[in-house]
mmCIF file of C-alpha atoms in Angstrom:
data_model
loop_
_atom_site.group_PDB
_atom_site.id
_atom_site.type_symbol
_atom_site.label_atom_id
_atom_site.label_comp_id
_atom_site.label_asym_id
_atom_site.label_seq_id
_atom_site.Cartn_x
_atom_site.Cartn_y
_atom_site.Cartn_z
ATOM 1 C CA MET G 1292 0.000 0.000 0.000
ATOM 2 C CA ASN G 1293 2.848 2.359 0.810
ATOM 3 C CA ASP G 1294 4.411 1.826 -2.639
ATOM 4 C CA ARG G 1295 1.082 2.595 -4.282
ATOM 5 C CA ILE G 1296 0.754 5.899 -2.386
ATOM 6 C CA THR G 1297 4.320 6.814 -3.311
ATOM 7 C CA THR G 1298 3.571 6.037 -6.968
ATOM 8 C CA TYR G 1299 0.463 8.234 -6.900
ATOM 9 C CA ILE G 1300 2.382 11.075 -5.283
ATOM 10 C CA VAL G 1301 5.144 10.843 -7.897
ATOM 11 C CA LEU G 1302 2.603 10.762 -10.730
ATOM 12 C CA PHE G 1303 0.733 13.731 -9.250
ATOM 13 C CA LEU G 1304 3.923 15.768 -8.842
ATOM 14 C CA SER G 1305 4.998 14.886 -12.383
ATOM 15 C CA PHE G 1306 1.640 16.153 -13.645
ATOM 16 C CA VAL G 1307 1.951 19.386 -11.651
ATOM 17 C CA VAL G 1308 5.479 19.983 -12.948
ATOM 18 C CA SER G 1309 4.467 19.296 -16.559
ATOM 19 C CA VAL G 1310 1.473 21.654 -16.295
ATOM 20 C CA ASP G 1311 3.679 24.343 -14.738
ATOM 21 C CA ALA G 1312 6.221 23.884 -17.537
ATOM 22 C CA GLN G 1313 3.508 24.890 -20.013
ATOM 23 C CA VAL G 1314 2.796 28.226 -18.293
ATOM 24 C CA VAL G 1315 4.078 31.000 -20.522
ATOM 25 C CA THR G 1316 5.308 34.214 -18.920
ATOM 26 C CA PRO G 1317 7.105 37.250 -20.327
ATOM 27 C CA GLU G 1318 10.307 35.880 -18.787
ATOM 28 C CA ARG G 1319 9.889 32.540 -20.580
ATOM 29 C CA LEU G 1320 9.550 34.489 -23.816
ATOM 30 C CA GLY G 1321 12.824 36.285 -23.009
ATOM 31 C CA PHE G 1322 11.341 39.582 -21.780
ATOM 32 C CA SER G 1323 12.001 41.208 -18.435
ATOM 33 C CA GLN G 1324 8.848 42.804 -17.058
ATOM 34 C CA HIS G 1325 9.032 46.162 -15.271
ATOM 35 C CA THR G 1326 5.964 47.604 -13.555
ATOM 36 C CA ILE G 1327 5.440 51.298 -12.929
ATOM 37 C CA GLU G 1328 2.900 52.708 -10.484
ATOM 38 C CA ASN G 1329 2.103 56.297 -11.401
ATOM 39 C CA ASN G 1330 -0.505 58.590 -9.815
ATOM 40 C CA ASP G 1331 -1.663 59.954 -13.176
ATOM 41 C CA LEU G 1332 -1.189 56.900 -15.391
ATOM 42 C CA GLY G 1333 -2.096 54.122 -12.960
ATOM 43 C CA GLU G 1334 -0.170 50.858 -12.933
ATOM 44 C CA PHE G 1335 1.297 49.587 -16.184
ATOM 45 C CA SER G 1336 4.224 47.488 -17.353
ATOM 46 C CA TYR G 1337 6.874 47.714 -19.962
ATOM 47 C CA TYR G 1338 8.878 44.807 -21.311
ATOM 48 C CA LEU G 1339 12.532 44.695 -22.273
ATOM 49 C CA TYR G 1340 14.001 42.071 -24.573
ATOM 50 C CA SER G 1341 17.741 41.887 -24.853
ATOM 51 C CA GLU G 1342 20.141 39.231 -25.986
ATOM 52 C CA ASN G 1343 22.524 40.381 -23.246
ATOM 53 C CA SER G 1344 21.114 42.992 -20.877
ATOM 54 C CA ALA G 1345 24.538 43.743 -19.366
ATOM 55 C CA ILE G 1346 25.993 45.021 -22.651
ATOM 56 C CA LYS G 1347 25.436 48.703 -23.413
ATOM 57 C CA LYS G 1348 23.453 48.883 -26.654
ATOM 58 C CA PRO G 1349 21.094 51.318 -28.394
ATOM 59 C CA LEU G 1350 17.362 51.034 -27.793
ATOM 60 C CA LEU G 1351 14.609 50.072 -30.211
ATOM 61 C CA PHE G 1352 11.498 51.540 -28.598
ATOM 62 C CA TYR G 1353 8.444 49.852 -30.131
ATOM 63 C CA LEU G 1354 4.952 51.332 -29.818
ATOM 64 C CA GLU G 1355 2.181 48.890 -30.640
ATOM 65 C CA GLY G 1356 -0.865 49.590 -32.747
ATOM 66 C CA SER G 1357 -4.400 50.183 -31.565
ATOM 67 C CA GLY G 1358 -6.737 47.742 -29.937
ATOM 68 C CA ALA G 1359 -6.922 45.971 -26.621
ATOM 69 C CA PHE G 1360 -5.073 42.931 -27.889
ATOM 70 C CA PRO G 1361 -2.324 41.136 -25.950
ATOM 71 C CA THR G 1362 1.189 41.394 -27.418
ATOM 72 C CA PHE G 1363 1.426 37.603 -27.253
ATOM 73 C CA TYR G 1364 -1.576 35.318 -27.332
ATOM 74 C CA LYS G 1365 -2.271 31.629 -27.118
ATOM 75 C CA THR G 1366 -3.786 29.946 -30.140
ATOM 76 C CA GLY G 1367 -4.548 26.346 -30.963
ATOM 77 C CA ASN G 1368 -1.147 26.183 -32.675
ATOM 78 C CA GLY G 1369 0.912 27.749 -29.871
ATOM 79 C CA ILE G 1370 1.915 31.317 -29.128
ATOM 80 C CA ALA G 1371 1.458 34.135 -31.665
ATOM 81 C CA THR G 1372 2.439 37.801 -31.463
ATOM 82 C CA THR G 1373 1.333 41.192 -32.723
ATOM 83 C CA ILE G 1374 4.965 42.322 -33.100
ATOM 84 C CA PRO G 1375 5.581 42.771 -36.857
ATOM 85 C CA PHE G 1376 9.335 42.139 -36.783
ATOM 86 C CA ASP G 1377 11.793 39.547 -35.477
ATOM 87 C CA TYR G 1378 12.579 41.088 -32.088
ATOM 88 C CA SER G 1379 15.000 38.280 -31.203
ATOM 89 C CA GLN G 1380 17.103 39.129 -34.274
ATOM 90 C CA VAL G 1381 16.944 42.872 -33.552
ATOM 91 C CA ALA G 1382 18.073 42.190 -29.954
ATOM 92 C CA LYS G 1383 21.511 41.185 -31.204
ATOM 93 C CA ASN G 1384 22.215 44.888 -31.749
ATOM 94 C CA TYR G 1385 19.546 46.665 -29.669
ATOM 95 C CA HIS G 1386 17.618 46.418 -26.445
ATOM 96 C CA VAL G 1387 13.942 46.138 -27.463
ATOM 97 C CA LEU G 1388 11.350 47.915 -25.324
ATOM 98 C CA ILE G 1389 7.562 47.519 -25.543
ATOM 99 C CA VAL G 1390 5.146 49.501 -23.360
ATOM 100 C CA GLY G 1391 2.049 47.590 -22.317
ATOM 101 C CA LYS G 1392 -1.443 48.962 -22.685
ATOM 102 C CA PRO G 1393 -3.568 49.676 -19.606
ATOM 103 C CA GLY G 1394 -5.425 46.621 -18.380
ATOM 104 C CA VAL G 1395 -4.241 44.462 -21.296
ATOM 105 C CA PRO G 1396 -2.030 41.509 -20.390
ATOM 106 C CA PHE G 1397 1.239 40.978 -22.228
ATOM 107 C CA LEU G 1398 0.136 37.404 -22.828
ATOM 108 C CA GLY G 1399 -3.509 36.447 -23.078
ATOM 109 C CA GLU G 1400 -5.875 33.905 -24.488
ATOM 110 C CA VAL G 1401 -7.931 34.890 -27.492
ATOM 111 C CA HIS G 1402 -11.037 33.380 -29.006
ATOM 112 C CA THR G 1403 -11.515 32.494 -32.644
ATOM 113 C CA ASP G 1404 -14.954 32.655 -34.227
ATOM 114 C CA ALA G 1405 -16.299 30.336 -36.926
ATOM 115 C CA THR G 1406 -14.768 32.479 -39.690
ATOM 116 C CA GLY G 1407 -11.299 32.334 -38.131
ATOM 117 C CA ASN G 1408 -11.259 35.917 -36.841
ATOM 118 C CA VAL G 1409 -9.463 36.381 -33.528
ATOM 119 C CA HIS G 1410 -11.271 38.238 -30.721
ATOM 120 C CA TYR G 1411 -10.242 39.543 -27.320
ATOM 121 C CA SER G 1412 -12.562 41.278 -24.846
ATOM 122 C CA GLU G 1413 -11.554 44.868 -24.217
ATOM 123 C CA PRO G 1414 -10.698 45.346 -20.512
ATOM 124 C CA LEU G 1415 -12.428 48.185 -18.649
ATOM 125 C CA GLN G 1416 -9.063 49.762 -17.687
ATOM 126 C CA TYR G 1417 -8.152 49.956 -21.365
ATOM 127 C CA THR G 1418 -11.380 51.772 -22.185
ATOM 128 C CA LYS G 1419 -11.098 54.149 -19.219
ATOM 129 C CA ARG G 1420 -7.417 55.108 -19.448
ATOM 130 C CA LEU G 1421 -6.171 54.755 -23.005
ATOM 131 C CA SER G 1422 -5.608 58.008 -24.908
ATOM 132 C CA LEU G 1423 -2.852 59.634 -26.929
ATOM 133 C CA GLU G 1424 -1.776 61.501 -23.792
ATOM 134 C CA TRP G 1425 -1.695 58.268 -21.749
ATOM 135 C CA ARG G 1426 0.380 56.453 -24.368
ATOM 136 C CA VAL G 1427 2.906 59.289 -24.711
ATOM 137 C CA ASN G 1428 3.283 59.715 -20.943
ATOM 138 C CA ALA G 1429 3.530 55.960 -20.339
ATOM 139 C CA ALA G 1430 6.282 55.762 -22.973
ATOM 140 C CA LEU G 1431 8.138 58.642 -21.316
ATOM 141 C CA ALA G 1432 7.768 57.034 -17.886
ATOM 142 C CA ALA G 1433 9.134 53.729 -19.230
ATOM 143 C CA HIS G 1434 12.046 55.553 -20.891
ATOM 144 C CA ASN G 1435 12.861 57.355 -17.640
ATOM 145 C CA ASP G 1436 12.715 54.099 -15.678
ATOM 146 C CA LEU G 1437 15.282 52.274 -17.843
ATOM 147 C CA ASP G 1438 18.600 51.073 -16.448
ATOM 148 C CA GLN G 1439 20.960 53.879 -17.409
ATOM 149 C CA LYS G 1440 24.004 51.566 -17.479
ATOM 150 C CA SER G 1441 22.823 49.215 -20.208
ATOM 151 C CA ILE G 1442 21.188 51.645 -22.659
ATOM 152 C CA ASN G 1443 23.129 53.818 -25.092
ATOM 153 C CA PHE G 1444 20.782 56.809 -25.077
ATOM 154 C CA ASP G 1445 22.744 58.458 -27.900
ATOM 155 C CA HIS G 1446 21.077 56.016 -30.314
ATOM 156 C CA ILE G 1447 17.364 55.348 -29.895
ATOM 157 C CA ILE G 1448 15.048 54.120 -32.601
ATOM 158 C CA LEU G 1449 11.417 54.958 -31.961
ATOM 159 C CA PHE G 1450 9.232 52.672 -34.043
ATOM 160 C CA GLY G 1451 5.461 52.655 -34.029
ATOM 161 C CA PHE G 1452 3.115 50.352 -35.877
ATOM 162 C CA SER G 1453 -0.356 51.522 -36.934
ATOM 163 C CA GLU G 1454 -1.650 53.737 -34.096
ATOM 164 C CA GLY G 1455 1.804 53.465 -32.488
ATOM 165 C CA ALA G 1456 3.198 55.325 -35.518
ATOM 166 C CA GLN G 1457 0.867 58.197 -34.661
ATOM 167 C CA VAL G 1458 1.945 58.140 -31.001
ATOM 168 C CA ALA G 1459 5.681 58.177 -31.793
ATOM 169 C CA PRO G 1460 5.951 61.821 -32.966
#
């Protein structure tokens, strides 16, 4: 009986470990998450991807497009992203920074309808806080929060996609 209990415990722990191994976080995707609490902006996060965060490199500051859509999302085929470039390749020469949107997780689950369109419910915080002013000030707050030792601030690329291209100027 004792051997049977031990076997069940081992099987249970193996299951727990395998389920935990499937949990995807920003860190497992290679991003370091930094959270800012600001009286005017509320709480939000920015994410830094770097091949080697200790090396001083220029910054590619990426501003996402519109919509309350997670940067990374789970699909039936794995993990997909809204980032329109190979950030892991860019990180060989730059630190890559992405500012999160209010109330929108960096990684979320989406739903696909019968026609194959992907949907994500817009969080209340996104609706209440998001504006051009919020996006600009959140980007500035993230910039000011960066580790001064690892970023070469003489060379910054500000890149916006869709609505992010309108926020960048």
